[in-house]
Amino acid sequence: MEFRSQFDTQAFLRASKAVEHLTTKRHFTWLLAFGLPLFITGLSLFVAYSNAEEPVWARVALWPWLFFPLLSFAGIPLLTRWQLLRAVKANPRLSGEMVRIVSAEGLESRDAGTAARFEWRAIQRVVTTDEFYLFFYTKKCAYFLPRRLVSA
């Protein structure tokens, strides 16, 4: 079956987010946001109580609770989005018509100026999300097919 659509930057961003969500270790984000501040706070309080002349360390111990969650849940996602938007603007193949052909042999993808064909044995896994079918050809890279095209 052949599926055609115009390249949609917002759909690309949502598909990239879905791939990232499925491939990254979500525990790392929570560890960075809360585990590291807990460790730094404990260390800071230990230093503050062992050196009674410097009570400023008790107040300094609060900065990780503000910085690391802000970095984990706002800074990194915004930086990732900015990098993806730059990649879309810099890559001419991420514009124009997007064609995905799903057949008994495998998946074929055609964009502006490029074509790729994967046999099913080369596809590591196929994941269905609420919005996309994701065809992973490596552990962290996938072609996406919007589900709205399949249901149309």
Tab-separated table of N, CA and C in Angstrom:
chain	number	residue	atom	x	y	z
A	1	MET	N	0.840	-1.167	0.000
A	1	MET	CA	0.000	0.000	0.000
A	1	MET	C	0.888	1.233	0.000
A	2	GLU	N	0.490	2.209	-0.737
A	2	GLU	CA	1.261	3.444	-0.859
A	2	GLU	C	0.534	4.568	-0.142
A	3	PHE	N	1.284	5.333	0.658
A	3	PHE	CA	0.723	6.433	1.426
A	3	PHE	C	1.503	7.695	1.082
A	4	ARG	N	0.791	8.735	0.661
A	4	ARG	CA	1.409	9.998	0.268
A	4	ARG	C	0.886	11.135	1.140
A	5	SER	N	1.785	12.039	1.483
A	5	SER	CA	1.367	13.252	2.198
A	5	SER	C	2.454	14.306	2.047
A	6	GLN	N	2.089	15.532	2.292
A	6	GLN	CA	3.073	16.607	2.320
A	6	GLN	C	3.825	16.543	3.647
A	7	PHE	N	5.104	16.887	3.611
A	7	PHE	CA	5.884	16.887	4.850
A	7	PHE	C	5.292	17.909	5.805
A	8	ASP	N	5.063	17.500	7.033
A	8	ASP	CA	4.484	18.345	8.070
A	8	ASP	C	5.494	18.465	9.212
A	9	THR	N	6.011	19.665	9.406
A	9	THR	CA	7.033	19.882	10.434
A	9	THR	C	6.521	19.505	11.816
A	10	GLN	N	5.292	19.872	12.132
A	10	GLN	CA	4.759	19.573	13.458
A	10	GLN	C	4.599	18.068	13.658
A	11	ALA	N	4.167	17.368	12.614
A	11	ALA	CA	4.060	15.904	12.719
A	11	ALA	C	5.443	15.292	12.903
A	12	PHE	N	6.441	15.837	12.207
A	12	PHE	CA	7.820	15.363	12.364
A	12	PHE	C	8.288	15.542	13.803
A	13	LEU	N	7.992	16.699	14.388
A	13	LEU	CA	8.385	16.950	15.777
A	13	LEU	C	7.679	15.988	16.731
A	14	ARG	N	6.392	15.754	16.503
A	14	ARG	CA	5.657	14.825	17.371
A	14	ARG	C	6.163	13.400	17.206
A	15	ALA	N	6.478	13.003	15.973
A	15	ALA	CA	7.016	11.654	15.742
A	15	ALA	C	8.397	11.514	16.387
A	16	SER	N	9.222	12.551	16.279
A	16	SER	CA	10.545	12.519	16.913
A	16	SER	C	10.417	12.401	18.425
A	17	LYS	N	9.442	13.108	18.983
A	17	LYS	CA	9.212	13.020	20.432
A	17	LYS	C	8.756	11.616	20.820
A	18	ALA	N	7.905	11.010	19.991
A	18	ALA	CA	7.441	9.642	20.266
A	18	ALA	C	8.604	8.659	20.211
A	19	VAL	N	9.479	8.817	19.216
A	19	VAL	CA	10.657	7.938	19.110
A	19	VAL	C	11.561	8.131	20.320
A	20	GLU	N	11.792	9.390	20.697
A	20	GLU	CA	12.628	9.669	21.872
A	20	GLU	C	12.022	9.069	23.130
A	21	HIS	N	10.725	9.195	23.268
A	21	HIS	CA	10.047	8.657	24.456
A	21	HIS	C	10.181	7.134	24.523
A	22	LEU	N	10.164	6.490	23.376
A	22	LEU	CA	10.252	5.031	23.343
A	22	LEU	C	11.673	4.502	23.481
A	23	THR	N	12.664	5.336	23.180
A	23	THR	CA	14.032	4.832	23.148
A	23	THR	C	14.906	5.299	24.300
A	24	THR	N	14.621	6.448	24.877
A	24	THR	CA	15.494	6.928	25.950
A	24	THR	C	15.088	6.316	27.274
A	25	LYS	N	15.989	6.340	28.173
A	25	LYS	CA	15.725	5.846	29.520
A	25	LYS	C	15.036	6.953	30.312
A	26	ARG	N	13.740	6.791	30.523
A	26	ARG	CA	12.988	7.817	31.243
A	26	ARG	C	13.468	7.963	32.679
A	27	HIS	N	14.069	6.908	33.215
A	27	HIS	CA	14.566	6.981	34.586
A	27	HIS	C	15.685	8.002	34.711
A	28	PHE	N	16.418	8.226	33.636
A	28	PHE	CA	17.515	9.194	33.672
A	28	PHE	C	16.981	10.594	33.957
A	29	THR	N	15.866	10.958	33.343
A	29	THR	CA	15.287	12.288	33.555
A	29	THR	C	14.907	12.471	35.015
A	30	TRP	N	14.264	11.463	35.598
A	30	TRP	CA	13.875	11.561	37.007
A	30	TRP	C	15.096	11.565	37.908
A	31	LEU	N	16.106	10.798	37.555
A	31	LEU	CA	17.331	10.786	38.346
A	31	LEU	C	18.006	12.150	38.302
A	32	LEU	N	18.077	12.733	37.113
A	32	LEU	CA	18.687	14.058	36.971
A	32	LEU	C	17.865	15.109	37.708
A	33	ALA	N	16.549	14.994	37.653
A	33	ALA	CA	15.688	16.020	38.244
A	33	ALA	C	15.608	15.927	39.760
A	34	PHE	N	15.640	14.713	40.309
A	34	PHE	CA	15.412	14.584	41.746
A	34	PHE	C	16.512	13.836	42.489
A	35	GLY	N	17.146	12.870	41.860
A	35	GLY	CA	18.197	12.114	42.530
A	35	GLY	C	19.449	12.942	42.768
A	36	LEU	N	19.865	13.666	41.733
A	36	LEU	CA	21.061	14.501	41.863
A	36	LEU	C	20.853	15.634	42.873
A	37	PRO	N	19.721	16.342	42.852
A	37	PRO	CA	19.505	17.358	43.889
A	37	PRO	C	19.496	16.782	45.300
A	38	LEU	N	18.940	15.590	45.460
A	38	LEU	CA	18.928	14.958	46.770
A	38	LEU	C	20.352	14.705	47.258
A	39	PHE	N	21.186	14.195	46.370
A	39	PHE	CA	22.589	13.946	46.711
A	39	PHE	C	23.315	15.253	47.035
A	40	ILE	N	23.141	16.266	46.197
A	40	ILE	CA	23.832	17.550	46.407
A	40	ILE	C	23.333	18.224	47.682
A	41	THR	N	22.027	18.140	47.941
A	41	THR	CA	21.480	18.721	49.164
A	41	THR	C	22.057	18.033	50.398
A	42	GLY	N	22.098	16.710	50.372
A	42	GLY	CA	22.689	15.974	51.496
A	42	GLY	C	24.134	16.345	51.719
A	43	LEU	N	24.890	16.433	50.635
A	43	LEU	CA	26.293	16.820	50.740
A	43	LEU	C	26.427	18.245	51.278
A	44	SER	N	25.590	19.148	50.789
A	44	SER	CA	25.649	20.543	51.244
A	44	SER	C	25.279	20.668	52.724
A	45	LEU	N	24.254	19.943	53.149
A	45	LEU	CA	23.866	19.991	54.560
A	45	LEU	C	24.946	19.385	55.448
A	46	PHE	N	25.595	18.331	54.972
A	46	PHE	CA	26.693	17.738	55.730
A	46	PHE	C	27.813	18.755	55.919
A	47	VAL	N	28.153	19.455	54.845
A	47	VAL	CA	29.207	20.469	54.930
A	47	VAL	C	28.748	21.615	55.830
A	48	ALA	N	27.472	22.014	55.741
A	48	ALA	CA	26.968	23.122	56.539
A	48	ALA	C	27.018	22.807	58.027
A	49	TYR	N	26.650	21.590	58.394
A	49	TYR	CA	26.640	21.243	59.814
A	49	TYR	C	28.029	20.916	60.340
A	50	SER	N	28.911	20.489	59.474
A	50	SER	CA	30.273	20.206	59.949
A	50	SER	C	31.083	21.488	60.090
A	51	ASN	N	30.658	22.548	59.419
A	51	ASN	CA	31.341	23.826	59.507
A	51	ASN	C	30.306	24.856	59.978
A	52	ALA	N	30.113	24.960	61.272
A	52	ALA	CA	29.053	25.799	61.841
A	52	ALA	C	29.254	27.278	61.555
A	53	GLU	N	30.442	27.680	61.148
A	53	GLU	CA	30.691	29.096	60.888
A	53	GLU	C	30.122	29.537	59.540
A	54	GLU	N	29.729	28.612	58.700
A	54	GLU	CA	29.230	28.937	57.365
A	54	GLU	C	27.782	28.472	57.190
A	55	PRO	N	26.796	29.128	57.795
A	55	PRO	CA	25.398	28.698	57.655
A	55	PRO	C	24.831	28.952	56.264
A	56	VAL	N	25.556	29.655	55.423
A	56	VAL	CA	25.081	29.932	54.069
A	56	VAL	C	24.907	28.637	53.273
A	57	TRP	N	25.614	27.580	53.638
A	57	TRP	CA	25.516	26.311	52.897
A	57	TRP	C	24.120	25.709	52.984
A	58	ALA	N	23.424	25.961	54.071
A	58	ALA	CA	22.062	25.426	54.193
A	58	ALA	C	21.143	26.051	53.148
A	59	ARG	N	21.325	27.329	52.874
A	59	ARG	CA	20.527	27.984	51.826
A	59	ARG	C	20.993	27.574	50.438
A	60	VAL	N	22.279	27.378	50.284
A	60	VAL	CA	22.829	26.966	48.992
A	60	VAL	C	22.335	25.570	48.625
A	61	ALA	N	22.004	24.781	49.621
A	61	ALA	CA	21.549	23.409	49.369
A	61	ALA	C	20.223	23.368	48.616
A	62	LEU	N	19.518	24.485	48.550
A	62	LEU	CA	18.230	24.502	47.854
A	62	LEU	C	18.345	24.713	46.347
A	63	TRP	N	19.486	25.223	45.861
A	63	TRP	CA	19.592	25.515	44.436
A	63	TRP	C	19.424	24.297	43.542
A	64	PRO	N	19.888	23.102	43.903
A	64	PRO	CA	19.677	21.971	42.995
A	64	PRO	C	18.206	21.631	42.789
A	65	TRP	N	17.370	21.908	43.811
A	65	TRP	CA	15.941	21.590	43.698
A	65	TRP	C	15.249	22.499	42.688
A	66	LEU	N	15.842	23.637	42.388
A	66	LEU	CA	15.299	24.523	41.370
A	66	LEU	C	15.940	24.271	40.008
A	67	PHE	N	17.252	24.122	40.002
A	67	PHE	CA	17.988	24.027	38.741
A	67	PHE	C	17.749	22.717	37.991
A	68	PHE	N	17.936	21.591	38.632
A	68	PHE	CA	17.885	20.316	37.929
A	68	PHE	C	16.485	19.951	37.411
A	69	PRO	N	15.409	20.140	38.181
A	69	PRO	CA	14.085	19.889	37.575
A	69	PRO	C	13.789	20.825	36.402
A	70	LEU	N	14.183	22.086	36.529
A	70	LEU	CA	13.973	23.028	35.431
A	70	LEU	C	14.753	22.595	34.194
A	71	LEU	N	15.985	22.154	34.387
A	71	LEU	CA	16.800	21.667	33.276
A	71	LEU	C	16.190	20.407	32.665
A	72	SER	N	15.765	19.473	33.495
A	72	SER	CA	15.263	18.185	33.016
A	72	SER	C	13.935	18.295	32.291
A	73	PHE	N	13.024	19.085	32.828
A	73	PHE	CA	11.672	19.093	32.285
A	73	PHE	C	11.378	20.278	31.379
A	74	ALA	N	12.264	21.265	31.322
A	74	ALA	CA	12.035	22.399	30.427
A	74	ALA	C	13.231	22.623	29.499
A	75	GLY	N	14.417	22.698	30.051
A	75	GLY	CA	15.592	23.032	29.256
A	75	GLY	C	15.927	22.009	28.187
A	76	ILE	N	16.019	20.753	28.556
A	76	ILE	CA	16.383	19.709	27.599
A	76	ILE	C	15.313	19.543	26.518
A	77	PRO	N	14.006	19.489	26.856
A	77	PRO	CA	13.000	19.403	25.780
A	77	PRO	C	13.010	20.605	24.837
A	78	LEU	N	13.203	21.813	25.368
A	78	LEU	CA	13.257	22.992	24.505
A	78	LEU	C	14.484	22.961	23.603
A	79	LEU	N	15.620	22.527	24.141
A	79	LEU	CA	16.833	22.410	23.338
A	79	LEU	C	16.656	21.359	22.241
A	80	THR	N	16.035	20.253	22.562
A	80	THR	CA	15.785	19.202	21.576
A	80	THR	C	14.877	19.715	20.465
A	81	ARG	N	13.820	20.408	20.825
A	81	ARG	CA	12.904	20.965	19.823
A	81	ARG	C	13.620	21.964	18.925
A	82	TRP	N	14.439	22.817	19.492
A	82	TRP	CA	15.181	23.804	18.722
A	82	TRP	C	16.133	23.116	17.743
A	83	GLN	N	16.816	22.046	18.190
A	83	GLN	CA	17.721	21.313	17.313
A	83	GLN	C	16.958	20.640	16.166
A	84	LEU	N	15.792	20.071	16.451
A	84	LEU	CA	14.994	19.444	15.394
A	84	LEU	C	14.511	20.466	14.380
A	85	LEU	N	14.071	21.620	14.836
A	85	LEU	CA	13.634	22.668	13.911
A	85	LEU	C	14.787	23.149	13.044
A	86	ARG	N	15.967	23.270	13.615
A	86	ARG	CA	17.144	23.641	12.818
A	86	ARG	C	17.459	22.576	11.785
A	87	ALA	N	17.328	21.302	12.163
A	87	ALA	CA	17.594	20.211	11.224
A	87	ALA	C	16.596	20.235	10.072
A	88	VAL	N	15.327	20.524	10.372
A	88	VAL	CA	14.308	20.591	9.322
A	88	VAL	C	14.622	21.720	8.347
A	89	LYS	N	15.012	22.873	8.866
A	89	LYS	CA	15.319	24.016	7.992
A	89	LYS	C	16.574	23.776	7.153
A	90	ALA	N	17.544	23.068	7.725
A	90	ALA	CA	18.824	22.851	7.035
A	90	ALA	C	18.784	21.697	6.048
A	91	ASN	N	17.779	20.828	6.130
A	91	ASN	CA	17.745	19.628	5.301
A	91	ASN	C	16.640	19.750	4.251
A	92	PRO	N	17.011	19.928	2.984
A	92	PRO	CA	15.979	20.107	1.956
A	92	PRO	C	15.115	18.864	1.719
A	93	ARG	N	15.581	17.691	2.119
A	93	ARG	CA	14.771	16.489	1.902
A	93	ARG	C	13.597	16.435	2.879
A	94	LEU	N	13.647	17.249	3.931
A	94	LEU	CA	12.538	17.300	4.889
A	94	LEU	C	11.529	18.364	4.474
A	95	SER	N	11.124	18.297	3.232
A	95	SER	CA	10.093	19.192	2.708
A	95	SER	C	9.477	18.503	1.498
A	96	GLY	N	8.374	19.000	1.036
A	96	GLY	CA	7.740	18.416	-0.131
A	96	GLY	C	6.942	17.173	0.208
A	97	GLU	N	6.797	16.317	-0.799
A	97	GLU	CA	5.967	15.130	-0.633
A	97	GLU	C	6.727	14.005	0.059
A	98	MET	N	6.029	13.319	0.919
A	98	MET	CA	6.567	12.170	1.641
A	98	MET	C	5.768	10.952	1.200
A	99	VAL	N	6.465	9.899	0.767
A	99	VAL	CA	5.800	8.682	0.313
A	99	VAL	C	6.316	7.515	1.144
A	100	ARG	N	5.395	6.734	1.677
A	100	ARG	CA	5.742	5.503	2.384
A	100	ARG	C	4.992	4.369	1.707
A	101	ILE	N	5.726	3.325	1.351
A	101	ILE	CA	5.119	2.158	0.716
A	101	ILE	C	5.353	0.960	1.626
A	102	VAL	N	4.269	0.378	2.095
A	102	VAL	CA	4.337	-0.803	2.943
A	102	VAL	C	3.860	-1.978	2.092
A	103	SER	N	4.719	-2.979	1.949
A	103	SER	CA	4.382	-4.131	1.116
A	103	SER	C	4.794	-5.413	1.828
A	104	ALA	N	4.565	-6.520	1.175
A	104	ALA	CA	4.964	-7.815	1.743
A	104	ALA	C	6.478	-7.929	1.839
A	105	GLU	N	7.195	-7.199	0.997
A	105	GLU	CA	8.662	-7.245	1.020
A	105	GLU	C	9.265	-6.391	2.137
A	106	GLY	N	8.588	-5.272	2.479
A	106	GLY	CA	9.129	-4.405	3.512
A	106	GLY	C	8.577	-2.998	3.424
A	107	LEU	N	9.402	-2.046	3.815
A	107	LEU	CA	9.029	-0.632	3.855
A	107	LEU	C	9.902	0.127	2.876
A	108	GLU	N	9.274	0.993	2.105
A	108	GLU	CA	10.014	1.883	1.205
A	108	GLU	C	9.611	3.302	1.541
A	109	SER	N	10.602	4.188	1.601
A	109	SER	CA	10.351	5.580	1.926
A	109	SER	C	10.969	6.450	0.842
A	110	ARG	N	10.196	7.413	0.364
A	110	ARG	CA	10.702	8.368	-0.622
A	110	ARG	C	10.369	9.768	-0.151
A	111	ASP	N	11.393	10.604	-0.165
A	111	ASP	CA	11.242	12.012	0.175
A	111	ASP	C	11.841	12.813	-0.973
A	112	ALA	N	11.922	14.113	-0.797
A	112	ALA	CA	12.531	14.960	-1.819
A	112	ALA	C	14.003	14.586	-1.994
A	113	GLY	N	14.319	13.897	-3.061
A	113	GLY	CA	15.717	13.588	-3.380
A	113	GLY	C	16.273	12.322	-2.763
A	114	THR	N	15.537	11.616	-1.941
A	114	THR	CA	16.063	10.392	-1.338
A	114	THR	C	15.041	9.264	-1.409
A	115	ALA	N	15.574	8.066	-1.387
A	115	ALA	CA	14.715	6.884	-1.326
A	115	ALA	C	15.434	5.837	-0.482
A	116	ALA	N	14.670	5.119	0.294
A	116	ALA	CA	15.240	4.054	1.128
A	116	ALA	C	14.285	2.878	1.112
A	117	ARG	N	14.866	1.686	1.068
A	117	ARG	CA	14.050	0.470	1.085
A	117	ARG	C	14.611	-0.457	2.157
A	118	PHE	N	13.703	-0.960	2.995
A	118	PHE	CA	14.089	-1.877	4.062
A	118	PHE	C	13.257	-3.142	3.937
A	119	GLU	N	13.918	-4.269	3.903
A	119	GLU	CA	13.192	-5.526	3.979
A	119	GLU	C	12.726	-5.699	5.423
A	120	TRP	N	11.685	-6.505	5.617
A	120	TRP	CA	11.142	-6.667	6.956
A	120	TRP	C	12.178	-7.210	7.933
A	121	ARG	N	13.111	-8.000	7.477
A	121	ARG	CA	14.128	-8.522	8.400
A	121	ARG	C	15.082	-7.419	8.865
A	122	ALA	N	15.130	-6.306	8.131
A	122	ALA	CA	15.979	-5.176	8.533
A	122	ALA	C	15.250	-4.231	9.492
A	123	ILE	N	13.935	-4.345	9.562
A	123	ILE	CA	13.158	-3.525	10.497
A	123	ILE	C	13.221	-4.217	11.856
A	124	GLN	N	13.773	-3.513	12.845
A	124	GLN	CA	13.933	-4.125	14.165
A	124	GLN	C	12.618	-4.279	14.898
A	125	ARG	N	11.750	-3.284	14.781
A	125	ARG	CA	10.440	-3.374	15.427
A	125	ARG	C	9.526	-2.314	14.833
A	126	VAL	N	8.247	-2.555	14.973
A	126	VAL	CA	7.218	-1.604	14.551
A	126	VAL	C	6.383	-1.297	15.787
A	127	VAL	N	6.246	-0.010	16.077
A	127	VAL	CA	5.500	0.422	17.257
A	127	VAL	C	4.329	1.284	16.792
A	128	THR	N	3.190	1.043	17.373
A	128	THR	CA	2.001	1.832	17.081
A	128	THR	C	1.746	2.772	18.250
A	129	THR	N	1.654	4.066	17.942
A	129	THR	CA	1.272	5.049	18.956
A	129	THR	C	-0.113	5.563	18.594
A	130	ASP	N	-0.607	6.505	19.366
A	130	ASP	CA	-1.920	7.078	19.072
A	130	ASP	C	-1.945	7.788	17.725
A	131	GLU	N	-0.792	8.296	17.304
A	131	GLU	CA	-0.753	9.121	16.103
A	131	GLU	C	0.065	8.526	14.952
A	132	PHE	N	0.997	7.617	15.248
A	132	PHE	CA	1.928	7.150	14.221
A	132	PHE	C	2.139	5.637	14.271
A	133	TYR	N	2.596	5.114	13.135
A	133	TYR	CA	3.256	3.813	13.082
A	133	TYR	C	4.733	4.138	12.956
A	134	LEU	N	5.539	3.611	13.846
A	134	LEU	CA	6.973	3.872	13.845
A	134	LEU	C	7.701	2.608	13.425
A	135	PHE	N	8.486	2.705	12.357
A	135	PHE	CA	9.254	1.579	11.829
A	135	PHE	C	10.711	1.801	12.209
A	136	PHE	N	11.178	1.103	13.235
A	136	PHE	CA	12.543	1.274	13.727
A	136	PHE	C	13.499	0.448	12.877
A	137	TYR	N	14.442	1.113	12.234
A	137	TYR	CA	15.472	0.419	11.468
A	137	TYR	C	16.788	0.354	12.227
A	138	THR	N	16.908	1.109	13.306
A	138	THR	CA	17.982	0.945	14.291
A	138	THR	C	17.314	1.058	15.657
A	139	LYS	N	18.110	0.953	16.683
A	139	LYS	CA	17.540	1.005	18.038
A	139	LYS	C	16.894	2.358	18.341
A	140	LYS	N	17.441	3.449	17.753
A	140	LYS	CA	16.950	4.782	18.079
A	140	LYS	C	16.444	5.574	16.878
A	141	CYS	N	16.395	4.958	15.689
A	141	CYS	CA	15.951	5.675	14.495
A	141	CYS	C	14.759	4.963	13.870
A	142	ALA	N	13.791	5.774	13.436
A	142	ALA	CA	12.577	5.184	12.887
A	142	ALA	C	12.010	6.075	11.789
A	143	TYR	N	11.373	5.428	10.824
A	143	TYR	CA	10.523	6.132	9.876
A	143	TYR	C	9.120	6.136	10.467
A	144	PHE	N	8.405	7.220	10.210
A	144	PHE	CA	7.054	7.289	10.766
A	144	PHE	C	6.026	7.357	9.648
A	145	LEU	N	4.875	6.798	9.935
A	145	LEU	CA	3.733	6.843	9.043
A	145	LEU	C	2.544	7.316	9.859
A	146	PRO	N	1.991	8.485	9.537
A	146	PRO	CA	0.838	8.975	10.298
A	146	PRO	C	-0.349	8.004	10.169
A	147	ARG	N	-0.959	7.704	11.273
A	147	ARG	CA	-2.092	6.766	11.274
A	147	ARG	C	-3.283	7.330	10.497
A	148	ARG	N	-3.415	8.638	10.420
A	148	ARG	CA	-4.536	9.230	9.692
A	148	ARG	C	-4.472	8.878	8.209
A	149	LEU	N	-3.261	8.653	7.679
A	149	LEU	CA	-3.137	8.259	6.265
A	149	LEU	C	-3.635	6.834	6.045
A	150	VAL	N	-3.398	5.971	7.016
A	150	VAL	CA	-3.782	4.569	6.885
A	150	VAL	C	-5.290	4.431	6.995
A	151	SER	N	-5.897	5.195	7.881
A	151	SER	CA	-7.334	5.079	8.079
A	151	SER	C	-8.139	5.777	6.987
A	152	ALA	N	-7.478	6.640	6.198
A	152	ALA	CA	-8.192	7.388	5.141
A	152	ALA	C	-8.496	6.536	3.937
